[in-house]
PDB file of C-alpha atoms and ligand atoms in Angstrom:
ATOM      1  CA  UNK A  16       0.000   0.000   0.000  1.00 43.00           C
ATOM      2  CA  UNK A  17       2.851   2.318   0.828  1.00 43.00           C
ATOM      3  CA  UNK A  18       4.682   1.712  -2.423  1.00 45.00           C
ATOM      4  CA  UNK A  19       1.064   2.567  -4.248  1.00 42.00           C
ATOM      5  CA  UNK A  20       1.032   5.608  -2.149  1.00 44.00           C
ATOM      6  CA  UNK A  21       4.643   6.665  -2.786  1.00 42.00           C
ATOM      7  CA  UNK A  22       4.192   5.975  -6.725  1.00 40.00           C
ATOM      8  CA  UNK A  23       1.145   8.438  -6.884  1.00 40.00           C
ATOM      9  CA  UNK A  24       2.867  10.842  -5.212  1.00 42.00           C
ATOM     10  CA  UNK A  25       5.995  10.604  -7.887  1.00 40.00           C
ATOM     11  CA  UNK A  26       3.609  10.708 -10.908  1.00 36.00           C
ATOM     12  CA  UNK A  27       1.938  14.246  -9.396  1.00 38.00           C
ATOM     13  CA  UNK A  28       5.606  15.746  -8.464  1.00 37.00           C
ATOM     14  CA  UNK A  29       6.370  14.670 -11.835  1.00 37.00           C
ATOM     15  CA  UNK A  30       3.475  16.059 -13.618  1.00 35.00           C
ATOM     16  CA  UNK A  31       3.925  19.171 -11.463  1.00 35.00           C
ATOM     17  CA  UNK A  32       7.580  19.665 -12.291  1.00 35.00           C
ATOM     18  CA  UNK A  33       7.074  19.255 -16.053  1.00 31.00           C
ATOM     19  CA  UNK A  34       4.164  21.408 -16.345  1.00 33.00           C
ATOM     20  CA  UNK A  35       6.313  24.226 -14.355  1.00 34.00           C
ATOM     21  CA  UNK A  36       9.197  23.647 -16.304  1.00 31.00           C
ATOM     22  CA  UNK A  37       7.072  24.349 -19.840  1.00 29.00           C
ATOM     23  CA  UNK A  38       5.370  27.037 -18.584  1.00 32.00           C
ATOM     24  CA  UNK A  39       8.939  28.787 -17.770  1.00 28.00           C
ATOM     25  CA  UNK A  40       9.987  27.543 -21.706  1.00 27.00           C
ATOM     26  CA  UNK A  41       6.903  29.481 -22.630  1.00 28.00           C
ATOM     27  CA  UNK A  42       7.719  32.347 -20.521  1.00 28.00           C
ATOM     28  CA  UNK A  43       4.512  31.954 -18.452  1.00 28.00           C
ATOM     29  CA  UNK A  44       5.690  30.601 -15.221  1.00 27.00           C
ATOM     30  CA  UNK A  45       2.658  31.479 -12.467  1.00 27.00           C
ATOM     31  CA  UNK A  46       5.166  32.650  -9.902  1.00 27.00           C
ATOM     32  CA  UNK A  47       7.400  35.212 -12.543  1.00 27.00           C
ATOM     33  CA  UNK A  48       3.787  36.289 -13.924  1.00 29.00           C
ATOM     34  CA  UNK A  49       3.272  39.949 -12.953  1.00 30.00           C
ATOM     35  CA  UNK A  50       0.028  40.708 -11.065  1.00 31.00           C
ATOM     36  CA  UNK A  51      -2.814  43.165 -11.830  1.00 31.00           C
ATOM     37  CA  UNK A  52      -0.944  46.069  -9.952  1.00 32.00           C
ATOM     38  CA  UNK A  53       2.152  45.239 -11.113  1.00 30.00           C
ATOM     39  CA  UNK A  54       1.369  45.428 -14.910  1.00 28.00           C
ATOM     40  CA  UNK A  55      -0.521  49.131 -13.664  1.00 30.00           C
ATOM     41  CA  UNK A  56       2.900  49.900 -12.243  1.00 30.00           C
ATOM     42  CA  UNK A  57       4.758  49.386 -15.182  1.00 28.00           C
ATOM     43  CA  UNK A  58       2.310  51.598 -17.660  1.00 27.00           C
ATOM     44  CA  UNK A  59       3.350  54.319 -14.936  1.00 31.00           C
ATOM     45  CA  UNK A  60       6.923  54.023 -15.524  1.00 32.00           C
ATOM     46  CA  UNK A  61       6.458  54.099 -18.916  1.00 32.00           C
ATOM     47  CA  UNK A  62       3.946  57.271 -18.756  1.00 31.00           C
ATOM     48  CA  UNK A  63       7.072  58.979 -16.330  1.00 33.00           C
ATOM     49  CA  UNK A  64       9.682  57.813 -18.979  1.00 35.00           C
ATOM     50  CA  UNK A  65       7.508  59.688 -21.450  1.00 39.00           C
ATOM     51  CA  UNK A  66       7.541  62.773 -19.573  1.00 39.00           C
ATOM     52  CA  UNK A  67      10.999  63.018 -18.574  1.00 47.00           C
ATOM     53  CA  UNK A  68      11.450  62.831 -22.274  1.00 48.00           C
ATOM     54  CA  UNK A  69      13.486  59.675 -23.390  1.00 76.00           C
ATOM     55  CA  UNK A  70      12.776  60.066 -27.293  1.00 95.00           C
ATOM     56  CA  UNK A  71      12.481  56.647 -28.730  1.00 94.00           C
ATOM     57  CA  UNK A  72      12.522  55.138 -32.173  1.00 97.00           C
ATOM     58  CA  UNK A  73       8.954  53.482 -32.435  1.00 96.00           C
ATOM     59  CA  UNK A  74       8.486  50.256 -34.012  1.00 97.00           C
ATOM     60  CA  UNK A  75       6.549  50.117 -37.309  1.00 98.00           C
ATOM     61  CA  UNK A  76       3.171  49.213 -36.034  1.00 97.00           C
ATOM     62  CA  UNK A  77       2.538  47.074 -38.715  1.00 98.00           C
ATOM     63  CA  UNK A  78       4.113  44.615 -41.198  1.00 98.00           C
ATOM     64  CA  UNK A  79       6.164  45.921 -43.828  1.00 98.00           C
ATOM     65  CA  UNK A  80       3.588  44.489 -46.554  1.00 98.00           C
ATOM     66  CA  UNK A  81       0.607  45.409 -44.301  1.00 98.00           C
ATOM     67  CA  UNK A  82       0.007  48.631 -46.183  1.00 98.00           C
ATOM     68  CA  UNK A  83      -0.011  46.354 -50.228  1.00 97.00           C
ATOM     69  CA  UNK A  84      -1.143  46.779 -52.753  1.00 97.00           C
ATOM     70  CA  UNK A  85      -1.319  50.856 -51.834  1.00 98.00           C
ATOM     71  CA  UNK A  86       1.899  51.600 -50.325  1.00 98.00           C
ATOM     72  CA  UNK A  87       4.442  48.107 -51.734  1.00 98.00           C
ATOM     73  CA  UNK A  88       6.680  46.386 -48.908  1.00 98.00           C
ATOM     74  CA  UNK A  89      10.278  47.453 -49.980  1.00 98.00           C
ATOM     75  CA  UNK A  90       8.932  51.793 -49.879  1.00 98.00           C
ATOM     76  CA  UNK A  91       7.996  51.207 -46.314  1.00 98.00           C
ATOM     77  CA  UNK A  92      10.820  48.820 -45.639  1.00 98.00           C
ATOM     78  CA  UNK A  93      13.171  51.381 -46.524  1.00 98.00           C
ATOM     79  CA  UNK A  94      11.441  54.711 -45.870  1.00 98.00           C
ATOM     80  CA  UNK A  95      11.195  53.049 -42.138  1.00 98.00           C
ATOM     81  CA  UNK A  96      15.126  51.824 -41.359  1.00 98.00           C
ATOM     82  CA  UNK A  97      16.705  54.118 -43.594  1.00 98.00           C
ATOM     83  CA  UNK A  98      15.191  57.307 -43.868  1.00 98.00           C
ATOM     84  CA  UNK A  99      12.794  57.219 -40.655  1.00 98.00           C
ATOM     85  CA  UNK A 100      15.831  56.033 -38.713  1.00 98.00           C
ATOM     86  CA  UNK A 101      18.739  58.681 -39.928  1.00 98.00           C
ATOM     87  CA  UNK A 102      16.252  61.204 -38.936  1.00 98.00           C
ATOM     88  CA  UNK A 103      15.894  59.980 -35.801  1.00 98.00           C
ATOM     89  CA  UNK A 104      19.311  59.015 -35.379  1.00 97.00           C
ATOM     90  CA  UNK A 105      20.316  62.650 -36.280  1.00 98.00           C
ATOM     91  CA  UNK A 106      18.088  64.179 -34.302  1.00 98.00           C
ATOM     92  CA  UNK A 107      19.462  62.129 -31.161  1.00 97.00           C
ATOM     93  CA  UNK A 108      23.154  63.876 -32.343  1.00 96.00           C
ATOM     94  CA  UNK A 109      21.976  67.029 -32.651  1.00 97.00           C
ATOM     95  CA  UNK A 110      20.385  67.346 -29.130  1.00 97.00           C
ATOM     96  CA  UNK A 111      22.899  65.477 -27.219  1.00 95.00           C
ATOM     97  CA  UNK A 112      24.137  67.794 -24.547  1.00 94.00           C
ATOM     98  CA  UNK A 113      22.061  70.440 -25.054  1.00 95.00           C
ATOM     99  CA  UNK A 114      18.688  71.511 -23.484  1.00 94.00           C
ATOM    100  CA  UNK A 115      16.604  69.542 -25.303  1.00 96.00           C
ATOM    101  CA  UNK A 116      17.125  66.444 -24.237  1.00 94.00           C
ATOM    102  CA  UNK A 117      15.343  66.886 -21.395  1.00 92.00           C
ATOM    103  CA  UNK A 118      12.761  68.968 -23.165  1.00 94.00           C
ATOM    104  CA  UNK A 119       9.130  67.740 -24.600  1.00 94.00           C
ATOM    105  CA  UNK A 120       9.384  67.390 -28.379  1.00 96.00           C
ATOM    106  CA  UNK A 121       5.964  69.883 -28.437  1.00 96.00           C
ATOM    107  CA  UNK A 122       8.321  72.564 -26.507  1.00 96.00           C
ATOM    108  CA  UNK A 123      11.058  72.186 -29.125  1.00 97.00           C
ATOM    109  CA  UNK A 124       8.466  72.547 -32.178  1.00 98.00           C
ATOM    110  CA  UNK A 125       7.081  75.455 -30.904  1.00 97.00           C
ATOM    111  CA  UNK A 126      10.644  76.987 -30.328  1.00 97.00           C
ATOM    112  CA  UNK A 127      12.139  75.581 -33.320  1.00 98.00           C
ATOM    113  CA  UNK A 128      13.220  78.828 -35.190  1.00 98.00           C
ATOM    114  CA  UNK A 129      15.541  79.426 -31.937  1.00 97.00           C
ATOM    115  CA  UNK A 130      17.816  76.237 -32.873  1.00 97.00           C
ATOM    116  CA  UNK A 131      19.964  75.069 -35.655  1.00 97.00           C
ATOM    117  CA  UNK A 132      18.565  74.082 -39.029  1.00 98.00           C
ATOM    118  CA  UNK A 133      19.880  70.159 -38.181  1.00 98.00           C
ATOM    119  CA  UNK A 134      17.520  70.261 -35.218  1.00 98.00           C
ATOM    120  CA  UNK A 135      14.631  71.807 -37.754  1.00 98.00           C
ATOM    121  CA  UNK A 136      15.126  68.873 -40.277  1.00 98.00           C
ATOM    122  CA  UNK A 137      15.974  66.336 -38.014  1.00 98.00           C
ATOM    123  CA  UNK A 138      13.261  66.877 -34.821  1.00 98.00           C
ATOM    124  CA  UNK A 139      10.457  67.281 -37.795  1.00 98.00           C
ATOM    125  CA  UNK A 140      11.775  64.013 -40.019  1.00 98.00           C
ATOM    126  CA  UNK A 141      11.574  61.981 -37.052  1.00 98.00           C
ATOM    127  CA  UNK A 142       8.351  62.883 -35.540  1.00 98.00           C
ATOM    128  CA  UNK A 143       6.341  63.880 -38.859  1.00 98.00           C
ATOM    129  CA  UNK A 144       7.101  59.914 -39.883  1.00 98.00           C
ATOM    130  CA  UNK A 145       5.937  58.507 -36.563  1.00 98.00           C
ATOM    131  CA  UNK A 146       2.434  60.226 -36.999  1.00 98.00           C
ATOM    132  CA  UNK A 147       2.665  59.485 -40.736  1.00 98.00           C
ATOM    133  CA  UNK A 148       3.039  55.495 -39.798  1.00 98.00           C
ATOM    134  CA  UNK A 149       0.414  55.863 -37.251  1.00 98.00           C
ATOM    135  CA  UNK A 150      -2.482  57.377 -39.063  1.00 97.00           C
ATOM    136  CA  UNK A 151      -2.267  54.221 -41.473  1.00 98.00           C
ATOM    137  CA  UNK A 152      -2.948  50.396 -41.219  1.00 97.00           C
ATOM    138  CA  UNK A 153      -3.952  47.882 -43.584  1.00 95.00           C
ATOM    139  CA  UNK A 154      -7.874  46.997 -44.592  1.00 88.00           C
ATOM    140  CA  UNK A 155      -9.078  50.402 -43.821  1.00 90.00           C
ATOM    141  CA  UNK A 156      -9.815  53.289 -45.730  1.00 81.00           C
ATOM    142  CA  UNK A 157     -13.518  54.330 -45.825  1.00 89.00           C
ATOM    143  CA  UNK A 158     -14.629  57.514 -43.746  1.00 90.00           C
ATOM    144  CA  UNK A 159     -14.572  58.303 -40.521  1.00 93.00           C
ATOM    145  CA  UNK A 160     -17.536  58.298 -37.579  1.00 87.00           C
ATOM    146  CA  UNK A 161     -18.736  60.474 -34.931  1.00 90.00           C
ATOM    147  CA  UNK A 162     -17.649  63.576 -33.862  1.00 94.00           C
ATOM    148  CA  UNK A 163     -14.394  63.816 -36.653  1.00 97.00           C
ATOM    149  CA  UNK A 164     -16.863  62.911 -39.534  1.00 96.00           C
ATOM    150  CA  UNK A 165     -19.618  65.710 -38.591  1.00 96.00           C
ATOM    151  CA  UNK A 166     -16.633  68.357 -38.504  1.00 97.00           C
ATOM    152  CA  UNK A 167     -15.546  67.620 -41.870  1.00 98.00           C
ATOM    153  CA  UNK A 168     -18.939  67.735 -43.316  1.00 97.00           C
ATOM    154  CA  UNK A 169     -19.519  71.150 -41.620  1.00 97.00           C
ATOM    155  CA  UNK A 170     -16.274  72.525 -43.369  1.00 98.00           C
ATOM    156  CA  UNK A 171     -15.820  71.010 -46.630  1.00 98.00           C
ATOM    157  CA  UNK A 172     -19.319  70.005 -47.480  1.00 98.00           C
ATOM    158  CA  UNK A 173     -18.886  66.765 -47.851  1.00 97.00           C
ATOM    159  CA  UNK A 174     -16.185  64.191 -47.440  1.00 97.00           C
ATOM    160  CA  UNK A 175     -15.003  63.741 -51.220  1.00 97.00           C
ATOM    161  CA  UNK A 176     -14.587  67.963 -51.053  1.00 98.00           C
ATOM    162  CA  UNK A 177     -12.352  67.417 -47.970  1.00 98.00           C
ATOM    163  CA  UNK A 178     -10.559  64.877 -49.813  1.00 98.00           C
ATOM    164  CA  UNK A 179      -9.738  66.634 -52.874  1.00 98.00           C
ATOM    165  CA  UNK A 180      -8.550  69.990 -51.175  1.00 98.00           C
ATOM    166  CA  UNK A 181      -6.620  67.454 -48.346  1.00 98.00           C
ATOM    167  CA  UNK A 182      -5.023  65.221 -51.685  1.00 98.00           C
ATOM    168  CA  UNK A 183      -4.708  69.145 -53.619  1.00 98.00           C
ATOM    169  CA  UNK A 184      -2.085  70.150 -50.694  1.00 98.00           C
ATOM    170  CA  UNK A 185      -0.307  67.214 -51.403  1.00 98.00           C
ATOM    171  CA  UNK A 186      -0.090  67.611 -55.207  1.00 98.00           C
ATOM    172  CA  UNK A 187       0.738  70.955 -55.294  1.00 97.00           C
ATOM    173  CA  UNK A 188       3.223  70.821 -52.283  1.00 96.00           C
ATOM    174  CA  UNK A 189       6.550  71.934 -54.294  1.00 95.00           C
ATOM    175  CA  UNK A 190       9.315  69.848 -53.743  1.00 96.00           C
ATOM    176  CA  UNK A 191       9.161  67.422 -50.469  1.00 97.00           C
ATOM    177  CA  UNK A 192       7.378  67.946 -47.823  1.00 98.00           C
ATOM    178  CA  UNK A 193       4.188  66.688 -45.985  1.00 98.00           C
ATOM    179  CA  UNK A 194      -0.212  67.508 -46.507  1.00 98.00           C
ATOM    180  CA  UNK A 195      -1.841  68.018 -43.046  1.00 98.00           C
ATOM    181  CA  UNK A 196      -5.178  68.141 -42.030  1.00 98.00           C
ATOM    182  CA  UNK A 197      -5.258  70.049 -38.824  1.00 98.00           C
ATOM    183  CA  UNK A 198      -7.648  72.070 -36.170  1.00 97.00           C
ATOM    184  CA  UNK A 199      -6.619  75.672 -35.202  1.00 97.00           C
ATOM    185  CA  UNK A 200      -6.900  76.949 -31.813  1.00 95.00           C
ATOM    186  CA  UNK A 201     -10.875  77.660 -32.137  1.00 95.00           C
ATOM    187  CA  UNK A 202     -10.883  73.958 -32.967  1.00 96.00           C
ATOM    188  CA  UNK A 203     -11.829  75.222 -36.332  1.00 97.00           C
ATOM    189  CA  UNK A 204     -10.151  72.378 -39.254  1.00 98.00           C
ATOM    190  CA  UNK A 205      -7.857  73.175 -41.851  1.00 98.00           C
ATOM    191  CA  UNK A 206      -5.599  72.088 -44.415  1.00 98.00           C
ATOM    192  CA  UNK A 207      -2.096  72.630 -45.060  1.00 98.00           C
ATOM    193  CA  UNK A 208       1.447  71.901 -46.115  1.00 98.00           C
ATOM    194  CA  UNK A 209       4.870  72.406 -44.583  1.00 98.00           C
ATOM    195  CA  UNK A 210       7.923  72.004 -46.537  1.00 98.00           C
ATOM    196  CA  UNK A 211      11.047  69.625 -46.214  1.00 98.00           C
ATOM    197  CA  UNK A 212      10.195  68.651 -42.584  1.00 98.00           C
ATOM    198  CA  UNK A 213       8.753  71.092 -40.863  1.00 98.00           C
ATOM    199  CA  UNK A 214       4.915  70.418 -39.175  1.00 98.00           C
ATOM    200  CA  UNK A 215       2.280  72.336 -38.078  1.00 98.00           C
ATOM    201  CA  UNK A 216       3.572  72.174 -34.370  1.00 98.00           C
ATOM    202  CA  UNK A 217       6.421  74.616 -35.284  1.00 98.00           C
ATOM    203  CA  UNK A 218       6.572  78.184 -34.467  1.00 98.00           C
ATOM    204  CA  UNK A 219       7.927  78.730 -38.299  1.00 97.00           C
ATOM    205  CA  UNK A 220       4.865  76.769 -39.385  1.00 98.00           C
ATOM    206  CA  UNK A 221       2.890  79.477 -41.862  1.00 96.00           C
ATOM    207  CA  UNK A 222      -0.141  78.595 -40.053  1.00 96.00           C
ATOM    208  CA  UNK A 223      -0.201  76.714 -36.936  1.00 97.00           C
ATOM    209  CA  UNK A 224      -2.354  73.933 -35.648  1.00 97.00           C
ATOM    210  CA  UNK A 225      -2.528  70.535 -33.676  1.00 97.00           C
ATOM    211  CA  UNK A 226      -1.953  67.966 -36.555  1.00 98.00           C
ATOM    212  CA  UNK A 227      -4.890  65.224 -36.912  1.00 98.00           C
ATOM    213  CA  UNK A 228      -3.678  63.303 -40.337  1.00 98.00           C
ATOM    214  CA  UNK A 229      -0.675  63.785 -42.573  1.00 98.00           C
ATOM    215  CA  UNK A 230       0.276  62.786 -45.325  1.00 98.00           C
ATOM    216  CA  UNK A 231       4.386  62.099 -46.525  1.00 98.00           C
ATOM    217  CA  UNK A 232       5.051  63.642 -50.105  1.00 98.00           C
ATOM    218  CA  UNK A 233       8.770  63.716 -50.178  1.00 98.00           C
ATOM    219  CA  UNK A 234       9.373  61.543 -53.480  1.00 97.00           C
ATOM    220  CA  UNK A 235      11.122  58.772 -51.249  1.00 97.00           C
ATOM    221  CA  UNK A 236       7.453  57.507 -50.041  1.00 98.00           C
ATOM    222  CA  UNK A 237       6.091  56.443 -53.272  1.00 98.00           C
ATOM    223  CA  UNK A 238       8.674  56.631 -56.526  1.00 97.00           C
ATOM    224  CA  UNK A 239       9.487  53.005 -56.103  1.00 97.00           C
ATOM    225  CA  UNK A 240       6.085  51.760 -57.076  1.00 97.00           C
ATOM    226  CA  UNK A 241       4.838  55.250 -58.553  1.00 97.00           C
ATOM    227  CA  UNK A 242       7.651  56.679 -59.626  1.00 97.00           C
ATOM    228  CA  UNK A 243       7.126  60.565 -60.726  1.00 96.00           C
ATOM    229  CA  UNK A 244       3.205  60.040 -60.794  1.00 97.00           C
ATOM    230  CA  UNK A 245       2.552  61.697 -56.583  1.00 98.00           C
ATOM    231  CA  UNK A 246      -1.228  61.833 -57.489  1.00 98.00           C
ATOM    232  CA  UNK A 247      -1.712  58.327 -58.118  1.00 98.00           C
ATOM    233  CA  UNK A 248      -0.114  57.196 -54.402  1.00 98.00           C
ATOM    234  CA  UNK A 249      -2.093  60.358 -52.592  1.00 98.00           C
ATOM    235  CA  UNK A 250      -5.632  58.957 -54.573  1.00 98.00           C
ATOM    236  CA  UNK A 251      -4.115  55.201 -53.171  1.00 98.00           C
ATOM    237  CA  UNK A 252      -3.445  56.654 -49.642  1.00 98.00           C
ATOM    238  CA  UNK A 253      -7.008  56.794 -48.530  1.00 97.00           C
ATOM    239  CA  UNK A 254      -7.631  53.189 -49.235  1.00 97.00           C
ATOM    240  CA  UNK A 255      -4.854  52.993 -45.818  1.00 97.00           C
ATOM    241  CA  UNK A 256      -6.082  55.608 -43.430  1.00 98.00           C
ATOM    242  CA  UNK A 257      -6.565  54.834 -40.248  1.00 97.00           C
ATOM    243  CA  UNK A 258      -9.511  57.044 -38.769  1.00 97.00           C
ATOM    244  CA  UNK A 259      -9.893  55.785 -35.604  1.00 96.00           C
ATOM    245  CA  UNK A 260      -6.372  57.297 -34.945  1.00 97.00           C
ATOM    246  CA  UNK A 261      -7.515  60.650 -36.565  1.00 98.00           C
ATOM    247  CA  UNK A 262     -10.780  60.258 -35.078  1.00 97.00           C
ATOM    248  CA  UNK A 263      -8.937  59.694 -31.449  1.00 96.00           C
ATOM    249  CA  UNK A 264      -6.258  62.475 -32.269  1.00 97.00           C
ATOM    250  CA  UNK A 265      -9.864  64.696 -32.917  1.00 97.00           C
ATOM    251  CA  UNK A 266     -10.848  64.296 -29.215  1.00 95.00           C
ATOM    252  CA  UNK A 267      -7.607  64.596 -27.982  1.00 95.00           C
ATOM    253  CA  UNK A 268      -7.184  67.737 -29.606  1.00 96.00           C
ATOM    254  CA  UNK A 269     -10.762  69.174 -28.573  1.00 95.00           C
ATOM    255  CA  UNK A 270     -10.096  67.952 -25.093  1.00 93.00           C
ATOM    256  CA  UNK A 271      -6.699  70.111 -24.913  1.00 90.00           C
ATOM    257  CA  UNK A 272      -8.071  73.172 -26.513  1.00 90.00           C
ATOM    258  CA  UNK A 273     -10.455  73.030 -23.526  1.00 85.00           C
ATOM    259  CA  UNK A 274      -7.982  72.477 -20.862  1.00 64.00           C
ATOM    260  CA  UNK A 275      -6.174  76.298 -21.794  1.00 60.00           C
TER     261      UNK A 275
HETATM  262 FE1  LIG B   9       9.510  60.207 -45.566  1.00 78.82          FE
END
């Protein structure tokens, strides 16, 4: 009876052992598992890293084919590591040691005419591209809802009429530079375009607003599958829009304009 006793017990220890021992394989040992509080503890630290200003490189939040047949894997493969990354990278060189490295990137736009032209370029390449990436995502397209949608109407009429003035700034933009679709500080929309890479967020900015959508027209973001032809990849852009984000960046807007 003893030995049947003692045998059970090995087969559970077993069976114990080897289910802990996966579980750590799959990374989801129960006693290195964080808890409820702990997971809310470490969205804190990354909210405080975000205000004491550590600028970070964002991952892509998609695949690099996610954005096919509109925008083709190898533009967004390179425009991503090579050209989203240099301006990042540059912009990490041309702050180090300096003020701004401890400063909000919002603080820096709207004193941007105060530093050198490599922080201009360099601030704007890398941020401009992170809310470029953001505001698209495969499978989507269509128009947006709610609060977003009823603003555009009351503007521009109707949404094609927004589209063809927002897809106009990006034709016409001379040179490289970016199509923005914006609210002023009534809350009031607009559309615009900055040069090179300069954004509505910049005190040099012609006319300044919190940025809802944009739109990247330097001749890197589309002459690989377009070549010269920057209407055809603006009229393919809106099949890749992302309006929740806009929609989202809407409300956060109107929410801040109320806050001053
Ligand atoms: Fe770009």
């Amino acid at each position: 009876m003893f030995k049947i006793i003692l045998v059970i017990g090995l087969v559970i220890c077993g069976f114990i052992g080897l289910q802990h021992a996966f579980m750590v394989y799959a990374g989801g040992s129960p006693q290195i598992q964080p808890k409820k509080n702990q997971i809310n503890s470490s969205f804190k630290n990354q909210h405080t890293m975000k205000t004491q200003n550590k600028f970070e490189f964002p991952p892509l939040p998609y695949a690099y084919d996610a954005l096919e047949p509109f925008i083709d894997k190898q533009t967004v493969e390179i425009h991503y590591n090579k050209h989203h990354k240099a301006y990042y990278d540059n912009f990490m060189n041309a702050i180090k040691g300096t003020e701004m490295e401890s400063m909000m990137i919002g603080d820096i736009f709207r004193n941007i005419s105060k530093y050198p032209a490599a922080v201009r370029n360099n601030s704007g390449g890398y941020f401009n591209h992170t809310f470029y990436w953001e505001n698209m995502k495969a499978h989507a397209g269509g128009m947006p809802a709610g609060k977003l949608s009823e603003a555009i109407i009351d503007t521009y009429s109707s949404f094609d009429e927004f589209k063809k003035q927002f897809s106009d700034a990006g034709k016409t933009r001379f040179g490289s530079g970016w199509a923005w679709l914006c609210i002023d500080d009534k809350g009031k929309l607009f559309i615009c375009s900055t040069p090179n890479q300069d954004n509505p967020l910049m005190d040099i900015a012609e006319k300044k607003g919190i940025p809802l959508l944009t739109i990247d027209v330097w001749e890197h973001a589309y002459y690989l599958k377009y070549q010269n032809k920057r209407p055809d990849y603006i009229d393919a852009f809106w099949n890749v829009v992302n309006w929740d984000v806009v929609a989202s960046r809407y409300e956060n807007a109107l929410k801040s304009l109320s806050l001053k």
